[in-house]
Coordinates of C-alpha atoms in Angstrom, one line a residue:
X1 CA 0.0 0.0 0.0
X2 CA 1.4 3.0 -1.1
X3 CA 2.2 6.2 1.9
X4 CA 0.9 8.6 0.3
X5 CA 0.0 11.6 2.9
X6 CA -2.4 14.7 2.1
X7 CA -1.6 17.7 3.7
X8 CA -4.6 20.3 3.5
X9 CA -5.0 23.8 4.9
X10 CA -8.9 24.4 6.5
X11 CA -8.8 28.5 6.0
X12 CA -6.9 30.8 4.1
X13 CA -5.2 33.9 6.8
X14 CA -5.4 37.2 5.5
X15 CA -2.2 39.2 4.9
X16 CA -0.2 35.5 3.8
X17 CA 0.2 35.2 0.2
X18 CA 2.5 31.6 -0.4
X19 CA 2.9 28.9 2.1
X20 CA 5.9 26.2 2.3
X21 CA 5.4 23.0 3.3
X22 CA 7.5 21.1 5.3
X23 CA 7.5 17.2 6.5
X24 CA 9.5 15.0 8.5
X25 CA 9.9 11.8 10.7
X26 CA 8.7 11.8 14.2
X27 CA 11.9 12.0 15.4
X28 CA 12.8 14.8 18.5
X29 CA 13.9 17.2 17.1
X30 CA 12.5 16.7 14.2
X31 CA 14.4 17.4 10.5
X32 CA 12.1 19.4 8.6
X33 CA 12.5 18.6 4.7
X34 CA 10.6 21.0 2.0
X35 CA 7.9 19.1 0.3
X36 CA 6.3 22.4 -1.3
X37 CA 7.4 25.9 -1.9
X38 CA 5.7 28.9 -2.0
X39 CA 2.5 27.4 -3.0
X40 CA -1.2 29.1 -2.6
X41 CA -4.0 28.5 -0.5
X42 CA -6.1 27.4 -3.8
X43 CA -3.3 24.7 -4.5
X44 CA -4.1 22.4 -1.5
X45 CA -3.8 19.8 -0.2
X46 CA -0.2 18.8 -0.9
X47 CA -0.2 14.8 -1.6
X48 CA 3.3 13.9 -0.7
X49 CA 5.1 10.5 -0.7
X50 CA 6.4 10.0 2.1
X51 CA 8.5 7.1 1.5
X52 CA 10.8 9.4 -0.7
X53 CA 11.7 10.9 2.8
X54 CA 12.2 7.6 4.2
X55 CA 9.0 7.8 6.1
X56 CA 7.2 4.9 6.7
X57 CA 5.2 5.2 9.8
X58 CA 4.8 8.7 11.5
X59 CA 5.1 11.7 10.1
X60 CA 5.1 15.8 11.2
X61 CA 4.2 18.4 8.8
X62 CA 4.8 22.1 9.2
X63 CA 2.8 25.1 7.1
X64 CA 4.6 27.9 7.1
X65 CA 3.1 30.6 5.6
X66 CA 5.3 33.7 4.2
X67 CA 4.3 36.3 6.9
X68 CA 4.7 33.8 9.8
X69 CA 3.9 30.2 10.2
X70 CA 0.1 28.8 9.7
X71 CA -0.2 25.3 11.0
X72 CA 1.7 22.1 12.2
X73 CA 0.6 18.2 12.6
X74 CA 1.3 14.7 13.3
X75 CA -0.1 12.2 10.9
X76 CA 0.1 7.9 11.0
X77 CA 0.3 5.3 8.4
X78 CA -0.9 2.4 10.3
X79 CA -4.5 1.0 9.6
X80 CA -6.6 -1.3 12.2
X81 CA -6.5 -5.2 11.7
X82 CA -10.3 -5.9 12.4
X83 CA -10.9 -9.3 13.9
X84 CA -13.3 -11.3 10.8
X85 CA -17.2 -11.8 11.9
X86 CA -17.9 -15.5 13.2
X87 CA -20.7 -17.5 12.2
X88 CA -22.5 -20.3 14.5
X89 CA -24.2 -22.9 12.7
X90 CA -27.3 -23.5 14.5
X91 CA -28.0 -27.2 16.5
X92 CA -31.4 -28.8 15.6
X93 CA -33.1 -31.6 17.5
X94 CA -34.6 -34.2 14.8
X95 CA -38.3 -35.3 15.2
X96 CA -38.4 -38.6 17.6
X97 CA -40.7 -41.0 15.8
X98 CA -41.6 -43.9 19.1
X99 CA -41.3 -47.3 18.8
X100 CA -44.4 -49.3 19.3
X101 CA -45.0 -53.2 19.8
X102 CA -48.8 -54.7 19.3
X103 CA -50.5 -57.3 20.6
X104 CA -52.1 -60.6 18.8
X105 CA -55.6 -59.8 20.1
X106 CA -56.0 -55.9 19.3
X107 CA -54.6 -54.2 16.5
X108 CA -54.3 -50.5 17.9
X109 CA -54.3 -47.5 15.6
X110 CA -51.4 -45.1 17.1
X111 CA -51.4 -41.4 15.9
X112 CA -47.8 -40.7 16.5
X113 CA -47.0 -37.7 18.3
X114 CA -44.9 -35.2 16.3
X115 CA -42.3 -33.2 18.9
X116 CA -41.4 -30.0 17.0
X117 CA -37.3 -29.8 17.1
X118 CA -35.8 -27.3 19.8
X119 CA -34.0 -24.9 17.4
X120 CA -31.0 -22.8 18.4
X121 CA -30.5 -19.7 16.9
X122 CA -27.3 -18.3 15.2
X123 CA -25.7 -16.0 17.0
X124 CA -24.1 -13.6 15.2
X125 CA -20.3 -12.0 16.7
X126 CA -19.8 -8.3 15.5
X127 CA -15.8 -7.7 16.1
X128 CA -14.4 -5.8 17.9
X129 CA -12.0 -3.0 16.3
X130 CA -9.7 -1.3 18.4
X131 CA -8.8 2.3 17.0
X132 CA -5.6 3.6 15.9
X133 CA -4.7 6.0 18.3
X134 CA -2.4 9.6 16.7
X135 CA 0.0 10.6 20.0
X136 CA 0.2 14.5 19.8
X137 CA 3.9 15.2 20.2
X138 CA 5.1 18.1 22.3
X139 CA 5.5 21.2 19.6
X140 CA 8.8 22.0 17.6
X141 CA 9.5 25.6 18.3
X142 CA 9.1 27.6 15.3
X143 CA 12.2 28.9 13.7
X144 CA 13.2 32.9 14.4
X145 CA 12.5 35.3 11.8
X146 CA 15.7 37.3 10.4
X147 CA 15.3 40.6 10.5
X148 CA 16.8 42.1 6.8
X149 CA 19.3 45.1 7.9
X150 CA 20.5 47.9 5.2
X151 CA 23.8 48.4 4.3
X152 CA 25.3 51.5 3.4
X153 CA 28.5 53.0 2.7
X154 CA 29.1 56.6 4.5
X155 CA 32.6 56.6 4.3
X156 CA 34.6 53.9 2.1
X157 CA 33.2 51.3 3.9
X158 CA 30.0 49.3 3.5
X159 CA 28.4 49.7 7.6
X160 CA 25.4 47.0 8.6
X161 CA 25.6 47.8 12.5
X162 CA 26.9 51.4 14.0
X163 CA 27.3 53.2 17.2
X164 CA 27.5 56.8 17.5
X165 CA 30.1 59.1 18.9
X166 CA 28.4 62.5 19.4
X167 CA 30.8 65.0 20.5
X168 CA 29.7 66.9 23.4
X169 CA 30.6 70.5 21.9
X170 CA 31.7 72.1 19.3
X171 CA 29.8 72.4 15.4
X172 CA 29.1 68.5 15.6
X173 CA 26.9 68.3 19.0
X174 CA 23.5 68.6 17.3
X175 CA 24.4 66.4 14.3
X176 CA 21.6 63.3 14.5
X177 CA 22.2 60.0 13.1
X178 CA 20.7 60.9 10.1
X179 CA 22.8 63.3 9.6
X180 CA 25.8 61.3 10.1
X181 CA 24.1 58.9 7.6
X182 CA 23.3 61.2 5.1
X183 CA 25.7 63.9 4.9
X184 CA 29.0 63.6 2.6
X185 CA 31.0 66.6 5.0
X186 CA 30.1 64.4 7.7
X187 CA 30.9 61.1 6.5
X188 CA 34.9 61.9 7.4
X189 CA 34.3 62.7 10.6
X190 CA 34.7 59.4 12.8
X191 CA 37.4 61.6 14.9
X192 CA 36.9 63.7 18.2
X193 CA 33.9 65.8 16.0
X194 CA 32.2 62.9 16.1
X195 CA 30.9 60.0 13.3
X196 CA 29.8 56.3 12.9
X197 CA 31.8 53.7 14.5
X198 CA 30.9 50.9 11.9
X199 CA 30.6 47.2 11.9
X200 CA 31.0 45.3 8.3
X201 CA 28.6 42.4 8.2
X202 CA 25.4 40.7 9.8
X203 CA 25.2 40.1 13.5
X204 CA 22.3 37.8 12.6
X205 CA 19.3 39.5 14.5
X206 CA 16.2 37.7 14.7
X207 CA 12.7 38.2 15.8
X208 CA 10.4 35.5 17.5
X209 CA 8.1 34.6 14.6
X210 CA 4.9 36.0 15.9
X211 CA 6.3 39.6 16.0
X212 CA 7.6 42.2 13.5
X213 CA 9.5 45.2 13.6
X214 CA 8.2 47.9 16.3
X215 CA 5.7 51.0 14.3
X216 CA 5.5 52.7 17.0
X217 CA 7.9 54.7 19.3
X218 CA 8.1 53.4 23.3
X219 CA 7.9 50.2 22.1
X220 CA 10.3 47.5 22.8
X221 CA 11.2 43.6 21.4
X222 CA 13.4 41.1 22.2
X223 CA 16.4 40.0 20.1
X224 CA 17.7 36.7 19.3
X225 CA 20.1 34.7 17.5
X226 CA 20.4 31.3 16.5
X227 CA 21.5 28.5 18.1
X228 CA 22.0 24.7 16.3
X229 CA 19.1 24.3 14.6
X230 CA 16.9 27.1 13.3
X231 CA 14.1 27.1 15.9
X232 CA 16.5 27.7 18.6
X233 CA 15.9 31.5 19.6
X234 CA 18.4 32.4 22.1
X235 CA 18.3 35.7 23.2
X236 CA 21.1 37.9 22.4
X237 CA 22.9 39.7 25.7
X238 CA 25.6 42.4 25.5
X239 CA 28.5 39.6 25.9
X240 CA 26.6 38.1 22.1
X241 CA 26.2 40.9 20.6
X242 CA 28.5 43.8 21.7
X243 CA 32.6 43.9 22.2
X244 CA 34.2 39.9 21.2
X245 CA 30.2 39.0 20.2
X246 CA 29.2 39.7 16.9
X247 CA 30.0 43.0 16.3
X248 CA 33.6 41.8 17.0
X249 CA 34.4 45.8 17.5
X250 CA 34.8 47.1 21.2
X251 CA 33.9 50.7 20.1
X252 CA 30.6 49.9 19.6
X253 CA 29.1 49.4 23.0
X254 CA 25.2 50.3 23.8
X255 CA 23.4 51.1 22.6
X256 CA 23.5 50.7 18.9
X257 CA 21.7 51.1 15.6
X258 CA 20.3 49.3 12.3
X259 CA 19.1 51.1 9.2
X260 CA 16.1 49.2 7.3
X261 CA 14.8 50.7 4.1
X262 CA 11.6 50.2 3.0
X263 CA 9.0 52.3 1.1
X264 CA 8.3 54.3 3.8
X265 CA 12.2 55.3 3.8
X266 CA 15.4 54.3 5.7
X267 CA 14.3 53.7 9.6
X268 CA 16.5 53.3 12.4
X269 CA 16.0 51.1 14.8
X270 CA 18.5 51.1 18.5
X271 CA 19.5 48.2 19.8
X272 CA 20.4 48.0 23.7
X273 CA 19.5 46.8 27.0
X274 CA 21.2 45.7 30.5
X275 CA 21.5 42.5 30.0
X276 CA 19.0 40.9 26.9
X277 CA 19.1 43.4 24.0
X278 CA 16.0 44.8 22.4
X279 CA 15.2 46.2 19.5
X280 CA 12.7 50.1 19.1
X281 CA 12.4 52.8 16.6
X282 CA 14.3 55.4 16.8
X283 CA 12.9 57.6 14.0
X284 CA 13.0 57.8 10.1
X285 CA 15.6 59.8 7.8
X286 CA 13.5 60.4 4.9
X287 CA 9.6 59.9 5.4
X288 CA 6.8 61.9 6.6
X289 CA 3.4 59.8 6.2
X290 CA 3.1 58.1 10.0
X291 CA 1.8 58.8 13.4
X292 CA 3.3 57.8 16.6
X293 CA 7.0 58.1 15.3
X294 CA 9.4 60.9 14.5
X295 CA 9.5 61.8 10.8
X296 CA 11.9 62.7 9.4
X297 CA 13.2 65.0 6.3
X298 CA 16.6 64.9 4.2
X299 CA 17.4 68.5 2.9
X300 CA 20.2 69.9 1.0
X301 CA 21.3 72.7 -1.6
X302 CA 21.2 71.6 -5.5
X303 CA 23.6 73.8 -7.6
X304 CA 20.8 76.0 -8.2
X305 CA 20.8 77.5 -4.6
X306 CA 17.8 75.5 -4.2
X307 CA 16.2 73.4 -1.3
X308 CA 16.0 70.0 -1.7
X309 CA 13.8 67.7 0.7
X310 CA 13.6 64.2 0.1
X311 CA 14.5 64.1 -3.6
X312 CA 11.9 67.2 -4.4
X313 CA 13.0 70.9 -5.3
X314 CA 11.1 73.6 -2.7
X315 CA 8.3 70.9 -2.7
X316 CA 4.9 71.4 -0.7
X317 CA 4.7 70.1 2.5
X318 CA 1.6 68.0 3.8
X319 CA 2.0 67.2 7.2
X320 CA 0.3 66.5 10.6
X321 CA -0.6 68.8 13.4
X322 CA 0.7 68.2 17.1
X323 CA 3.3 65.5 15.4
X324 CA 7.3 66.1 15.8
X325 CA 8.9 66.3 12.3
X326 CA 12.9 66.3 12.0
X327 CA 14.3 68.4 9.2
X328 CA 18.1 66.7 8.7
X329 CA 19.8 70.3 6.8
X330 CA 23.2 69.0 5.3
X331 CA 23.4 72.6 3.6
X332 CA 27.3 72.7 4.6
X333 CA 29.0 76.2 2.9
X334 CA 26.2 77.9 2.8
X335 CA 25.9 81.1 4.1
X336 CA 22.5 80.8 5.1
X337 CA 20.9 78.9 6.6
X338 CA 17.4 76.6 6.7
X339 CA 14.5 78.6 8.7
X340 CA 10.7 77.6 9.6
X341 CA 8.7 80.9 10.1
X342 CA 5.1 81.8 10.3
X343 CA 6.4 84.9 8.9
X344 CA 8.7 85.8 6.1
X345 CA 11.8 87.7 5.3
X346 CA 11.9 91.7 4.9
X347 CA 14.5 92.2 3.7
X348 CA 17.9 93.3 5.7
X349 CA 16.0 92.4 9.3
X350 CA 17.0 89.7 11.7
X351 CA 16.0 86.3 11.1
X352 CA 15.5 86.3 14.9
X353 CA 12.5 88.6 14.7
X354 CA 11.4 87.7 11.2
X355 CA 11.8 83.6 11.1
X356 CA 10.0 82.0 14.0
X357 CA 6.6 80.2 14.9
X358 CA 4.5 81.3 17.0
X359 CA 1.9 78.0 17.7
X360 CA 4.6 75.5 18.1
X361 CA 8.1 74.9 19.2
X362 CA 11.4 74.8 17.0
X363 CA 14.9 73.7 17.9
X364 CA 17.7 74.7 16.1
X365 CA 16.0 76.9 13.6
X366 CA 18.2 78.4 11.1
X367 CA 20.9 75.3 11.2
X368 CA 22.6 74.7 8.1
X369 CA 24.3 71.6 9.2
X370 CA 22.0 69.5 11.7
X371 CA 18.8 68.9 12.5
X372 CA 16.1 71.3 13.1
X373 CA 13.2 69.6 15.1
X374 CA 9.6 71.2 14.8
X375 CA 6.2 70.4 16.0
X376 CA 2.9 72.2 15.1
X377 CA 0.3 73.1 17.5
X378 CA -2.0 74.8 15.0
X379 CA -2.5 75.4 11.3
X380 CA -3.8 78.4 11.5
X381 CA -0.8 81.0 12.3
X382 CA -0.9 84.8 13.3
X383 CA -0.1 85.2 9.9
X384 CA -2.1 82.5 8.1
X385 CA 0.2 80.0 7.7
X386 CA 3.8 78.1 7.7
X387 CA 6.9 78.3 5.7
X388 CA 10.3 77.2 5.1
X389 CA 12.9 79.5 3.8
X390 CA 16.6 80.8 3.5
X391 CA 17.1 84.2 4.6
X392 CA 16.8 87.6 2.7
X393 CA 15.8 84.7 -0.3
X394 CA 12.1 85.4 -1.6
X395 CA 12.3 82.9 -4.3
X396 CA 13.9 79.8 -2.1
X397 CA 11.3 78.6 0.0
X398 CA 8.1 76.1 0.6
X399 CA 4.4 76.1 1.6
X400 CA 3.7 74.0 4.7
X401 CA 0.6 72.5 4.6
X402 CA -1.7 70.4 7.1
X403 CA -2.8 67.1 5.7
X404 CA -6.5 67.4 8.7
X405 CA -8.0 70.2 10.3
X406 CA -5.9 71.4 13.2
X407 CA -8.3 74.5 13.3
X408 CA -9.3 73.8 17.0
X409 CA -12.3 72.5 19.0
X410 CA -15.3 75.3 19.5
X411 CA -16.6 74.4 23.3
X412 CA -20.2 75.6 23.8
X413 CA -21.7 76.4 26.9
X414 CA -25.9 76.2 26.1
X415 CA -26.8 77.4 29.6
X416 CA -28.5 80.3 30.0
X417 CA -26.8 83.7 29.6
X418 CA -26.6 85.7 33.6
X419 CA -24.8 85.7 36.6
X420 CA -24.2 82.1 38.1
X421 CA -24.4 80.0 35.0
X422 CA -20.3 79.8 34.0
X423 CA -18.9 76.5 33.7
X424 CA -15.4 75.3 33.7
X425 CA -13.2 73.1 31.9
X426 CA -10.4 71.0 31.6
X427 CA -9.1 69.3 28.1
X428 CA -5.9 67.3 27.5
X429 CA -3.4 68.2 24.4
X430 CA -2.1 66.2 22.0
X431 CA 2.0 66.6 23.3
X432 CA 1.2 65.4 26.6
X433 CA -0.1 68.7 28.6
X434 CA -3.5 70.0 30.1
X435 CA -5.6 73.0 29.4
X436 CA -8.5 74.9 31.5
X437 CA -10.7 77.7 30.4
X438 CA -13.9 78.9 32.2
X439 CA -17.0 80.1 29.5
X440 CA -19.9 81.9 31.0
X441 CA -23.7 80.7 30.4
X442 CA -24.7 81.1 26.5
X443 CA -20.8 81.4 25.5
X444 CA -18.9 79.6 23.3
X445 CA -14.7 79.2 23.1
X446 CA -12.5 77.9 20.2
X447 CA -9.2 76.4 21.2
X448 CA -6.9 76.5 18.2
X449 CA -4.6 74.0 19.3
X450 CA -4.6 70.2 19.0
X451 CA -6.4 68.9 22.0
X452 CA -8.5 65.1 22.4
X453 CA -12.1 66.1 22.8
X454 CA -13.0 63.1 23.9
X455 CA -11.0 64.9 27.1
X456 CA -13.3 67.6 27.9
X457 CA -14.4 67.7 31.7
X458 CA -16.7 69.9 33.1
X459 CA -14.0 70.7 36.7
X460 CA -16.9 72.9 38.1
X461 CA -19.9 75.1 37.5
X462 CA -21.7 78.3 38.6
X463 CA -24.6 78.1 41.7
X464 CA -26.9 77.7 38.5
X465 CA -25.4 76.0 36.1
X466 CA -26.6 72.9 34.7
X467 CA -23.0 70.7 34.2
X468 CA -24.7 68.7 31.6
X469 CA -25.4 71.4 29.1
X470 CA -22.3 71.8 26.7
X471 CA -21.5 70.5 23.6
X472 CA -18.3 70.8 21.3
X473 CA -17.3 70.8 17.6
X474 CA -14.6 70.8 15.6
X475 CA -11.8 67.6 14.9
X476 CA -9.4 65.3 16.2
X477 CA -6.2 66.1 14.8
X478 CA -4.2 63.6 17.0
X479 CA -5.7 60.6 15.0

């Protein structure tokens, strides 16, 4: 009889496109062979023949689909020996015909009595099968998943995994690692100014295979590496991975840094930790589409005297109110430098007076080598809006626009206008703070900065006041 095994798949799991599948002997551990790659859901079951593997008995299979694994099993070749139905013939009793002996004188007529015959009947043994019985193995731990880092070449040399020396003074101290990453003057610098302190190769991080890479900042995941099979996720500790470990460099101590491009442009990710290592986002170099992470902006100078950011000349800027955006400005002999205003130049006045915001915060504003960190509180400026600029330049600069309302949330008091009818408020922002305002009956108050509604507490009320009659209107723009 041929041992031939079907492998089948009940439901297809969104987000998984090909599945492999995997078999092997019983064996502990087991030794996974690839019976079927990068098939699709509509292509099972998988017959295999197990006897090519040198299978004969039991067998595990393993699904793994291309996102993260689906499915494993334990399957049997043995089939029952049912014991064969018995038949018992029945016993009959014949009829008894009697003897009988007559006399000379009378001739007696005898009616013989018939005697109906006892009959058994058969009996009739159904067998009784006992079922093959599948043990369920303990499970093989599923293998890690490698995390794919960048390489990159800042300065003659192709770096996988970097620390950072940031120079506590000087022109370097507000360099980020972007900037390091990104800027030619910089490249040179792995000196006292500061630089990369590079390691050439993989240090073979690995994720457990029911996680991927952190999206959000504050968020924190194990790292591993492998041990003599595969599956074996051991957890990588500063004596692995730092100094004689992997990085084989004792410059680069904790923490350090990866660099993964993707569409959403080249992330860094910092590795470090006491004793395991862990892997969180650090921020992005060159992308500006997410929430909950700090986005990030390459700029330069073509030839033309002309900002560049992210690939784009002087481009238009749609971004998110109440969100920290990092402009990385690798402008180096320039005279001027890179400003974000709400108001621009006039011509021959300082760039103190004339380049600033007034509904956010700026760092480093005007830097022409560094970063320039910025967040937004409202899209609606004294002056109507937000720009980036050079100074005394009217024809170098850039629109900043808002991709959602940031436009504020309108609080309404419906009491009744008069003496004793106020009530007050407290609201929570978007960067972390709390706000209070007190509106009188029949009043109304627009706060134009990014605050959660669904904050909005009544703290108190007039001798009046009803605390139940407000209402608000106006968006969200920390979603």
């Amino acid at each position: 009889m041929p041992n031939l095994a079907e492998i089948g798949l009940n439901s297809e799991t969104l987000g998984i496109n090909t599945y492999d599948v995997y078999v092997s002997s019983c064996a502990n551990p087991p030794f996974w062979e690839l019976v079927a790659d990068d098939v699709t859901f509509n292509q099972f079951p998988v017959f295999v023949l197990l006897s090519d593997y040198g299978i004969s008995d039991c067998y595990q299979y393993l699904i793994s689909g291309d996102t993260g694994c689906e499915c494993q099993g334990v399957g049997w070749l043995v089939s029952p020996t049912p014991t064969p139905t018995s038949s018992v013939t029945p016993s009959v009793t014949p009829t008894i015909t009697p003897s009988i002996t007559p006399t000379n004188t009378i001739t007696p007529s005898v009616t013989p009595t018939s005697v109906t015959p006892s009959v058994t009947p058969s009996i009739t043994i159904t067998p009784t099968i006992t079922p093959s019985i599948t043990p369920t193995p303990t499970p093989s731990p599923l293998p890690c998943e490698l995390v794919e880092i960048t390489e990159f070449t800042p300065y003659d040399s192709t770096v996988n995994v970097f620390s950072i020396y940031q120079p506590s003074g000087g022109a370097n101290q507000e360099v980020s690692i972007c900037d390091w990453i990104n800027c030619n003057s910089l490249n040179n610098s792995y000196s006292g100014a500061g630089g990369l302190l590079p390691y050439s190769g993989s240090c073979g991080i690995f994720l457990d295979p029911n996680e991927t890479l952190p999206t959000e900042s504050g968020v924190s995941l194990p790292i591993y590496y492998t041990g003599a099979t595969p599956s074996d996720c051991v957890a990588h500790t500063n004596d692995t991975f730092f100094g004689t470990g992997c990085t084989n460099n004792n410059l680069i101590t904790s923490p350090a840094y990866v660099m993964i491009s993707a569409a959403t442009g080249n992330t860094i990710y910092q590795i470090s930790g006491e004793t395991e290592l862990s892997i969180s986002l650090y921020g992005t170099c060159d992308y500006y589409g997410g929430l909950d992470i700090i986005n990030g902006f390459d700029v330069t100078l073509n030839e033309s005297n002309q900002w560049v950011i992210n690939g784009e000349v002087n481009p238009t800027l749609n971004i998110i109110c109440g969100q920290q955006y990092d402009f990385h400005i690798c402008a180096t002999g320039a005279t001027e430098g890179f400003f974000i205003a709400d108001e621009f130049n006039v011509a021959g006045s300082s760039p103190a007076n004339d380049y600033q915001i007034t509904d956010g915060t700026v760092t480093n504003n005007g830097e022409n080598l560094g970063t320039i960190s910025v967040t937004f509180d409202s899209n609606l400026s004294d002056n109507g809006g937000y720009w980036y600029g050079q100074e005394d330049s009217l024809t170098n600069y850039g629109q900043i626009n808002f991709v959602e309302s940031c436009t504020g949330v309108t609080i309404n008091n419906t009491n009744q206008s008069g003496l004793g009818y106020n009530l007050a408020f407290s609201y929570d922002l978007c960067d972390g703070s709390t706000g209070s305002l007190t509106i009188q009956g029949g009043g109304s108050t627009t706060i134009n900065e990014c605050i959660i509604p669904e904050t909005i507490t009544v703290t108190s009320q007039g001798p009046n006041a009803n605390p139940s009659l407000w209402n608000y209107s106006g968006g969200d723009c920390c979603s």
